[in-house]
mmCIF file of C-alpha atoms in Angstrom:
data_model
loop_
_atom_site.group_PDB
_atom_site.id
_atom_site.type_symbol
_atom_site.label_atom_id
_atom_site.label_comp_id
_atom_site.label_asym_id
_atom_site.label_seq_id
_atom_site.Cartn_x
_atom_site.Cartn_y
_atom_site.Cartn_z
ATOM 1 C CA UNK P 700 -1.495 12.962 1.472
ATOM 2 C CA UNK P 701 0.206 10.503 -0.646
ATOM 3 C CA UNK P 702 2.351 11.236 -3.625
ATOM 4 C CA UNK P 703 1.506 9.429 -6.771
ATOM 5 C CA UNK P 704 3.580 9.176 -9.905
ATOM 6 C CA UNK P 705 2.188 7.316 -13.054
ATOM 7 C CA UNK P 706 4.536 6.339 -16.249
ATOM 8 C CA UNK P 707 1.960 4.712 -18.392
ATOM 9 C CA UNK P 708 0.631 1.214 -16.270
ATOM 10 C CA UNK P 709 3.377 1.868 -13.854
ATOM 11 C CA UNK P 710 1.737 3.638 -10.446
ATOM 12 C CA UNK P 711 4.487 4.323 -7.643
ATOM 13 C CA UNK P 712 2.553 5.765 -4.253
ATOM 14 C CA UNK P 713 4.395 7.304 -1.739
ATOM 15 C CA UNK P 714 3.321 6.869 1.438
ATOM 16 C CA UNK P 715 2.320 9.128 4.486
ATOM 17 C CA UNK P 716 4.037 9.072 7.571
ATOM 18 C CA UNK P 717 1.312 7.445 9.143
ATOM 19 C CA UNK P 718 -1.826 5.319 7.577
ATOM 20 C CA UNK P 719 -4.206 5.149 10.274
ATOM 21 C CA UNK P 720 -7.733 6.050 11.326
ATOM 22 C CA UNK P 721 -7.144 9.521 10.689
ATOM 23 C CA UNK P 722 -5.460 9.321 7.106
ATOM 24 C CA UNK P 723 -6.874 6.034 5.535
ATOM 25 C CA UNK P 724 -10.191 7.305 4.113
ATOM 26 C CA UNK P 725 -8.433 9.768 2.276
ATOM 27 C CA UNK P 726 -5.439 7.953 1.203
ATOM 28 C CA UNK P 727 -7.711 5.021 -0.106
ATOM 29 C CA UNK P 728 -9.716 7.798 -2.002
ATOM 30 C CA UNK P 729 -6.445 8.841 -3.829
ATOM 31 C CA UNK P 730 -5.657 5.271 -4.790
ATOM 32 C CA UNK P 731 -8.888 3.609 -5.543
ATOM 33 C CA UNK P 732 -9.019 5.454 -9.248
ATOM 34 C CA UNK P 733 -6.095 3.161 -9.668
ATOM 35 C CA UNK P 734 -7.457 -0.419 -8.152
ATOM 36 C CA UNK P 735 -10.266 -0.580 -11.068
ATOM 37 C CA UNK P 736 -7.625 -0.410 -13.832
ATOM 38 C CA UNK P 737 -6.590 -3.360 -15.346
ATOM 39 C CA UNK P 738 -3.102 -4.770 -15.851
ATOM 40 C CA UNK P 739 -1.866 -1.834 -13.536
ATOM 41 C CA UNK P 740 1.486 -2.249 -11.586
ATOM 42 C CA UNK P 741 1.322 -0.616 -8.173
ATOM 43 C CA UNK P 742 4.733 0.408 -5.910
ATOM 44 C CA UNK P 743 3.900 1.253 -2.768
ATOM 45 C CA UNK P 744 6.952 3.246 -1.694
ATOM 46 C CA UNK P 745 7.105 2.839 2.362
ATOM 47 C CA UNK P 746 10.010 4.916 3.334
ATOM 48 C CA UNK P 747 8.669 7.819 5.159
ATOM 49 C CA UNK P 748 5.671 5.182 6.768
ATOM 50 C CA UNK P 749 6.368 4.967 10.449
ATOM 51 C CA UNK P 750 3.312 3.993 11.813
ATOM 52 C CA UNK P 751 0.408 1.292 10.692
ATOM 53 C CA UNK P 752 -3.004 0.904 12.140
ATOM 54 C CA UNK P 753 -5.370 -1.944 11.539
ATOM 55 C CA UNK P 754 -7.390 0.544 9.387
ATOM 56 C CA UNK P 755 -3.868 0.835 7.091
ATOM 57 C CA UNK P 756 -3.889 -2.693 6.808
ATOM 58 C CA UNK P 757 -7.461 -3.110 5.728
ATOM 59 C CA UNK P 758 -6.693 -0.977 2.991
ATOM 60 C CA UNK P 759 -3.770 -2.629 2.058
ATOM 61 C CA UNK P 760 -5.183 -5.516 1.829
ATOM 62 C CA UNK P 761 -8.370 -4.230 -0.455
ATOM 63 C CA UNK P 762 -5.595 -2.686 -2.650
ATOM 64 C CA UNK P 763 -4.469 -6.008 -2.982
ATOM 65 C CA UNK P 764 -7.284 -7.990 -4.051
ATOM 66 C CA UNK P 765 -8.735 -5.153 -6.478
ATOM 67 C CA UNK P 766 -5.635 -4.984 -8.195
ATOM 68 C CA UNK P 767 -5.275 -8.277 -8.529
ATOM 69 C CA UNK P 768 -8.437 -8.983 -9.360
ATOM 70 C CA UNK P 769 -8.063 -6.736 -12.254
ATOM 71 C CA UNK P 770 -4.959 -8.472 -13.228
ATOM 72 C CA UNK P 771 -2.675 -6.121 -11.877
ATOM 73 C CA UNK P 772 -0.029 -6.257 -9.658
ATOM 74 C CA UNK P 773 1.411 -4.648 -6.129
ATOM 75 C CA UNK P 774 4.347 -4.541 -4.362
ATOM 76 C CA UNK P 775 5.342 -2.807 -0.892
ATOM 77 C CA UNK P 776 9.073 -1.140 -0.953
ATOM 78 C CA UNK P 777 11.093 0.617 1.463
ATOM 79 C CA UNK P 778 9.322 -1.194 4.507
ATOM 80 C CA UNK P 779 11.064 -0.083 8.115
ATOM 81 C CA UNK P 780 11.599 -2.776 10.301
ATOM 82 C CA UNK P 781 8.887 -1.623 12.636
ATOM 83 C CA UNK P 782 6.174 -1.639 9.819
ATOM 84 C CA UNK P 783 7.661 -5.383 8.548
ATOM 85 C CA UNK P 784 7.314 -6.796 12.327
ATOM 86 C CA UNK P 785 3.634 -5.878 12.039
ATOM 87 C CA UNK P 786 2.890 -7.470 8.224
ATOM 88 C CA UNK P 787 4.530 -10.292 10.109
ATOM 89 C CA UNK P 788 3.054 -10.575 13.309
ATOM 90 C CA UNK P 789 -0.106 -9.965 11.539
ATOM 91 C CA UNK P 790 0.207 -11.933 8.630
ATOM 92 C CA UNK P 791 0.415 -10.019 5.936
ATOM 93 C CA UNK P 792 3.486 -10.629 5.178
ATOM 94 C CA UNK P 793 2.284 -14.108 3.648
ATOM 95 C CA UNK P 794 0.571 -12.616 0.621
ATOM 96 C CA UNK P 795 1.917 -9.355 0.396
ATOM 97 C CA UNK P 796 4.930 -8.930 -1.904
ATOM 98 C CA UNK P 797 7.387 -6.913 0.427
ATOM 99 C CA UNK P 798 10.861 -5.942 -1.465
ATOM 100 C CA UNK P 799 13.953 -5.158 0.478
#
């Protein structure tokens, strides 16, 4: 389960250890209240995620364009070396805004 703080149209989400097959349906059910808001600021906070599957990464990537389709805006944080190899071997890494 993720952890979610809100302070007003500031969202921080803590990540699982893992967001895979298993987890994603339910993680993306505890976000998705949050990707039809407009003008909402999303942290996702990656330091316990060890481990992303392909199913992660699709819902990254929806997180992405709801938000900023709703003129929001999203930012990974806390990404382990591991996890940035495979936004960047994947791709990802192009659109997604990945903070140090």
């Amino acid at each position: 389960m993720a952890k979610i703080v809100r302070n007003g149209n500031n969202v921080v989400i803590e990540s699982d250890v893992r967001l895979d097959t298993v987890n994603a349906g339910d993680f993306e059910c505890q976000i998705e209240p949050f990707l039809k808001e407009a003008g909402v600021d999303v942290v996702f906070d990656c330091h316990q995620l060890d481990y992303i599957s392909s199913t992660g990464l699709r819902v990254l990537l929806k997180a992405q364009k709801n938000i900023m389709a709703n003129k929001g805006n999203m930012k990974l944080t806390a990404v382990k070396p591991q996890i940035k190899k495979v936004f960047d071997m994947t791709g990802f890494s192009r659109f997604l805004k990945i903070e140090e």
